[in-house]
Amino acid sequence: MHSIEADVLVIGTGFGAAAPALRLAEAGMRVTAIEKGPHIDPAKDLQQTQDPQYALKYLKSMGGRNLGLTYAEGLGGGSPFYEMVSLRAPSHAFEQTDDLGNRLWPRGVDRASLDPFYDVADQMLRVEQIAPHHVPKSGLVFAMMMKNLGYTCERARYAVQGCFGCGFCVTGCIYSAKQSLLLNYLPMAEAAGARIETDLEAEAIDTLDTAEWVQPHGVIASLPYRYLVRCRRRTGSKEHIQFRAKILILGGGTVGTAKLLLRSRESLSRLSPHVGRNIAFNGSVKTAGLLPPSFPDADMFSGRSHPGVISYQFLDSHGTSITVGKPLPLQVIASARLRLHGDERQPTFWGTPHVELMKQFRHRVIVLGAFGMTPPLGWMSHRGGDRFDLHLDGRDRLERYYKETKGLLHSIMRRNGCRLRHADFVNKEGVPHDDLHFSTAHHVGSCRMSDSKSTGVINSMGEVFDYPGMYVTDGAAIPTSLAVNTAHTILANAERVAVSIVERHSVKREQIVASQLR
Amino acid sequence: MSQPATLPRARNAMGRREALSRLGLLSTALLAAGCTPMRIVLRLYPAEFDESQYRDSILRAFVLTVIPGAAQSDPNLIRALIDEDYPLASHSGYLASDLHHSSRSRFGRSFDQLGPDQRTEIVLQAVESGGTTTRLYTGAIFLTQIAYYAGIYDPAAGCRLIGFDGRYRFTGIQATTHPNPDRFLATTLTTTGDPA
Ligand SMILES: Cc1cc2nc3c(=O)[nH]c(=O)nc-3n(C[C@H](O)[C@H](O)[C@H](O)COP(=O)(O)OP(=O)(O)OC[C@H]3O[C@@H](n4cnc5c(N)ncnc54)[C@H](O)[C@@H]3O)c2cc1C
């Protein structure tokens, strides 16, 4: 077996992994980042297509009876395929508590403490608020709906430069307008000396005999090799490679990191029992309606994939933000059976009534979506090997939330004169879920940060309890739903943890922050 | 569903069981053998329905039933149903056979010779019949809709029926928005777009 030594091994290349890979390489450490998904060259590999085979090459999912999680696997993690929405989480999100009234975020981590790192993330991804004359039609129509009711609405913020609204953000930007991690963190990390390998999956983590279970301080050269990570190439010879690392950064995403730790539980016997638990899913609720004739056309298929606007009107009162969806045909058919409320014609989800509806889909349909601060009630269990199950607790509470939120969205539609469309959300075979079901790409928290091992997996600085030098820096670390899109908070937190790791190993914090802002 | 009138060449029952177990459309979801009605698992159907002329004309009629108004001249009309990359391919002969025999026994004619209402009736009955038949037809409808509306075999063409243009052709940002956007925009709570 091929064996490699690294000061720092980073697992994954998404938002949580890319920042530590760059910052630790900049600090002079020997960094290797490994990515289980394929290499992506935006000019060669990304396509404007609706071919499910293409989508499934990169977009993966994990499904349970009541919860479905979608994420990307490939160089850059979710960043090549995300909708570029780059929002800070509201202060309110950091103050969420558990049933006993204990704050879910650890002491010292809140919006104010993350703001300097959001600034860095904004700068790195060139985040800007969308200009009014770039807001897609569907976004303007939504803004008009909110305005009609006397509600507020904001132009959202995006990691994009020079976008001309081709509408294919979610299949990957072939023009490199989207500021995915492929354009900034990852090439910069390589330029700083990091090595990035794709098609290489970390399968298990073990501790090395030499490990001294004390807090690792001092320059990196003086640290012992603590962790052994067994990996397997996913292509060609499928060779096995093992890494010995002094510092291990887990950035495999909420699903990937939890799976890796659950698979390694036998050799990491001091892990918190919370691994795989407390998954928050941003309470995503969607509903659709037909615009009344008094409204101008919306447009599902042109303009950036996210429609440019978001409303925080109900953030304080309901803990939700509201926006509109702009699904392309593949996304809409693969996720829901649509029909008009009150249309009793048969058949309901195919044939003439369905075609009539699909003909109106592009310009006359509006899809409202809410993200809410639902509690972290999802969890993952390991059946052995590569088999994992996903569960959701708290059905009654969630049903109440779902009903209330849907009621709110319906009310916005109705009061604007929209005719509601019934949407049966379907599974991968096109069959409606027979139970309450949340699907999201904004899952976080499977290895959450917390003040103590009795409530979480890592401490406020991202370090795994009882495993010095092992950090979780991705979505898995984030303890609560955010009520806005997750990537920017994951990135800001990863920047924060990266600074503290560098600081620990003798590089001055001010120098790092200054270099980040340079 | 009706039984085939004749069984010219029998299929291997185990092979069909394996094929049915791969019914999961976009996943490798397993069909528990215990839930699969024996009449389907063990039913033998004429191999002529794996051969293109019968099968294809029936499948074309099926697609036009699911999506009335689909372009009959579209060369990719039934491709997803017989594409080995999708799990329906191994069931398309059976699907055609089932449509054929149901319409024969109900209307005395082959499915592709029926009028739109009769075809709809046949498919509706199959969709509502429960068990594996429902799964098979639901899966076939689902794949048909994905393939046609998303234009999966011709990214440049999209789907004219629903106004999906497919691959982007430069129109400029102004084509994606309305003029004078400020007239639409509501009052704001923030100056930056980030929540407080
Ligand atoms: C279609 C889509 C659109 C989205 N749009 C937005 C948006 O507009 N704004 C927003 O804020 N969020 C958006 N999100 C969510 C956002 O992409 C995620 O929150 C974010 O990518 C999560 O970051 P992460 O670092 O936790 O993990 P990821 O970005 O998912 O990265 C994890 C990486 O680790 C790799 N990996 C996992 N396990 C292993 C292993 N064992 N060995 C090696 N590598 C491994 C994975 O392949 C993956 O590449 C979107 C998500 C999707 C799917």
mmCIF file of C-alpha atoms and ligand atoms in Angstrom, chain A residues 11-17 34-37 59 70-74 76-79 81-85 170 200-202 251-254 256-257 260 263 441-442 474-476 485-488 490, ligand 1:
data_model
loop_
_atom_site.group_PDB
_atom_site.id
_atom_site.type_symbol
_atom_site.label_atom_id
_atom_site.label_comp_id
_atom_site.label_asym_id
_atom_site.label_seq_id
_atom_site.Cartn_x
_atom_site.Cartn_y
_atom_site.Cartn_z
ATOM 1 C CA ILE A 11 -10.784 15.558 3.445
ATOM 2 C CA GLY A 12 -13.041 17.123 0.836
ATOM 3 C CA THR A 13 -12.698 20.234 -1.314
ATOM 4 C CA GLY A 14 -16.015 22.021 -0.625
ATOM 5 C CA PHE A 15 -16.710 25.195 1.338
ATOM 6 C CA GLY A 16 -15.594 23.764 4.668
ATOM 7 C CA ALA A 17 -12.438 22.172 3.311
ATOM 8 C CA ILE A 34 -8.355 14.649 -1.101
ATOM 9 C CA GLU A 35 -11.687 14.627 -2.899
ATOM 10 C CA LYS A 36 -13.730 11.510 -3.566
ATOM 11 C CA GLY A 37 -15.537 13.063 -6.526
ATOM 12 C CA LEU A 59 -25.318 15.381 -7.492
ATOM 13 C CA THR A 70 -28.985 16.473 -1.788
ATOM 14 C CA TYR A 71 -25.311 17.357 -2.118
ATOM 15 C CA ALA A 72 -22.563 17.398 -4.701
ATOM 16 C CA GLU A 73 -19.500 15.217 -5.021
ATOM 17 C CA GLY A 74 -16.706 16.600 -7.135
ATOM 18 C CA GLY A 76 -15.107 22.114 -5.181
ATOM 19 C CA GLY A 77 -17.893 20.219 -3.362
ATOM 20 C CA GLY A 78 -21.233 21.987 -3.797
ATOM 21 C CA SER A 79 -19.654 25.150 -5.207
ATOM 22 C CA PHE A 81 -23.394 23.513 -8.777
ATOM 23 C CA TYR A 82 -24.739 25.880 -6.178
ATOM 24 C CA GLU A 83 -26.949 28.860 -6.925
ATOM 25 C CA MET A 84 -24.268 31.291 -5.715
ATOM 26 C CA VAL A 85 -26.494 32.751 -2.976
ATOM 27 C CA VAL A 170 -27.234 24.412 -11.133
ATOM 28 C CA LEU A 200 -9.651 9.555 -3.804
ATOM 29 C CA GLU A 201 -11.952 8.662 -0.933
ATOM 30 C CA ALA A 202 -11.073 8.541 2.755
ATOM 31 C CA GLY A 251 -14.501 18.680 5.287
ATOM 32 C CA GLY A 252 -16.505 15.924 3.603
ATOM 33 C CA GLY A 253 -19.815 17.719 4.147
ATOM 34 C CA THR A 254 -22.640 17.035 6.578
ATOM 35 C CA GLY A 256 -19.641 12.690 4.103
ATOM 36 C CA THR A 257 -17.989 13.606 7.392
ATOM 37 C CA LEU A 260 -16.530 8.701 7.691
ATOM 38 C CA ARG A 263 -17.348 4.056 9.825
ATOM 39 C CA ALA A 441 -29.577 20.855 0.057
ATOM 40 C CA HIS A 442 -28.983 22.898 3.232
ATOM 41 C CA ASP A 474 -17.737 21.774 7.012
ATOM 42 C CA GLY A 475 -21.521 21.867 7.249
ATOM 43 C CA ALA A 476 -21.394 19.055 9.815
ATOM 44 C CA ASN A 485 -28.665 29.290 2.404
ATOM 45 C CA THR A 486 -25.840 27.566 4.221
ATOM 46 C CA ALA A 487 -22.637 27.775 2.179
ATOM 47 C CA HIS A 488 -21.512 31.240 3.253
ATOM 48 C CA ILE A 490 -19.913 27.157 6.438
HETATM 49 C C1 LIG C 1 -27.986 22.261 -6.316
HETATM 50 C C2 LIG C 1 -27.524 22.973 -5.073
HETATM 51 C C3 LIG C 1 -27.623 24.356 -4.991
HETATM 52 C C4 LIG C 1 -27.209 25.017 -3.835
HETATM 53 N N1 LIG C 1 -27.242 26.378 -3.807
HETATM 54 C C5 LIG C 1 -26.768 27.026 -2.727
HETATM 55 C C6 LIG C 1 -26.678 28.442 -2.714
HETATM 56 O O1 LIG C 1 -27.015 29.105 -3.685
HETATM 57 N N2 LIG C 1 -26.185 29.049 -1.613
HETATM 58 C C7 LIG C 1 -25.782 28.333 -0.521
HETATM 59 O O2 LIG C 1 -25.380 28.940 0.466
HETATM 60 N N3 LIG C 1 -25.838 26.999 -0.507
HETATM 61 C C8 LIG C 1 -26.287 26.324 -1.594
HETATM 62 N N4 LIG C 1 -26.301 24.965 -1.600
HETATM 63 C C9 LIG C 1 -25.820 24.257 -0.416
HETATM 64 C C10 LIG C 1 -24.285 24.240 -0.407
HETATM 65 O O3 LIG C 1 -23.818 23.747 -1.622
HETATM 66 C C11 LIG C 1 -23.797 23.393 0.744
HETATM 67 O O4 LIG C 1 -24.256 23.953 1.950
HETATM 68 C C12 LIG C 1 -22.271 23.363 0.793
HETATM 69 O O5 LIG C 1 -21.712 22.900 -0.403
HETATM 70 C C13 LIG C 1 -21.810 22.469 1.927
HETATM 71 O O6 LIG C 1 -20.427 22.656 2.104
HETATM 72 P P1 LIG C 1 -19.554 21.554 2.823
HETATM 73 O O7 LIG C 1 -18.181 22.026 2.872
HETATM 74 O O8 LIG C 1 -20.228 21.157 4.077
HETATM 75 O O9 LIG C 1 -19.648 20.262 1.876
HETATM 76 P P2 LIG C 1 -19.573 20.113 0.317
HETATM 77 O O10 LIG C 1 -19.507 21.404 -0.382
HETATM 78 O O11 LIG C 1 -20.684 19.184 -0.020
HETATM 79 O O12 LIG C 1 -18.193 19.392 0.089
HETATM 80 C C14 LIG C 1 -17.881 18.135 0.602
HETATM 81 C C15 LIG C 1 -16.930 17.451 -0.351
HETATM 82 O O13 LIG C 1 -16.290 16.381 0.327
HETATM 83 C C16 LIG C 1 -16.227 15.263 -0.504
HETATM 84 N N5 LIG C 1 -16.150 14.069 0.346
HETATM 85 C C17 LIG C 1 -17.135 13.578 1.130
HETATM 86 N N6 LIG C 1 -16.703 12.486 1.787
HETATM 87 C C18 LIG C 1 -15.431 12.279 1.391
HETATM 88 C C19 LIG C 1 -14.458 11.279 1.713
HETATM 89 N N7 LIG C 1 -14.729 10.289 2.573
HETATM 90 N N8 LIG C 1 -13.242 11.343 1.112
HETATM 91 C C20 LIG C 1 -12.963 12.342 0.231
HETATM 92 N N9 LIG C 1 -13.846 13.311 -0.102
HETATM 93 C C21 LIG C 1 -15.062 13.286 0.475
HETATM 94 C C22 LIG C 1 -17.484 15.341 -1.324
HETATM 95 O O14 LIG C 1 -17.336 14.624 -2.538
HETATM 96 C C23 LIG C 1 -17.643 16.837 -1.543
HETATM 97 O O15 LIG C 1 -17.018 17.265 -2.724
HETATM 98 C C24 LIG C 1 -26.701 24.275 -2.739
HETATM 99 C C25 LIG C 1 -26.599 22.889 -2.829
HETATM 100 C C26 LIG C 1 -26.995 22.236 -3.979
HETATM 101 C C27 LIG C 1 -26.859 20.740 -4.047
#
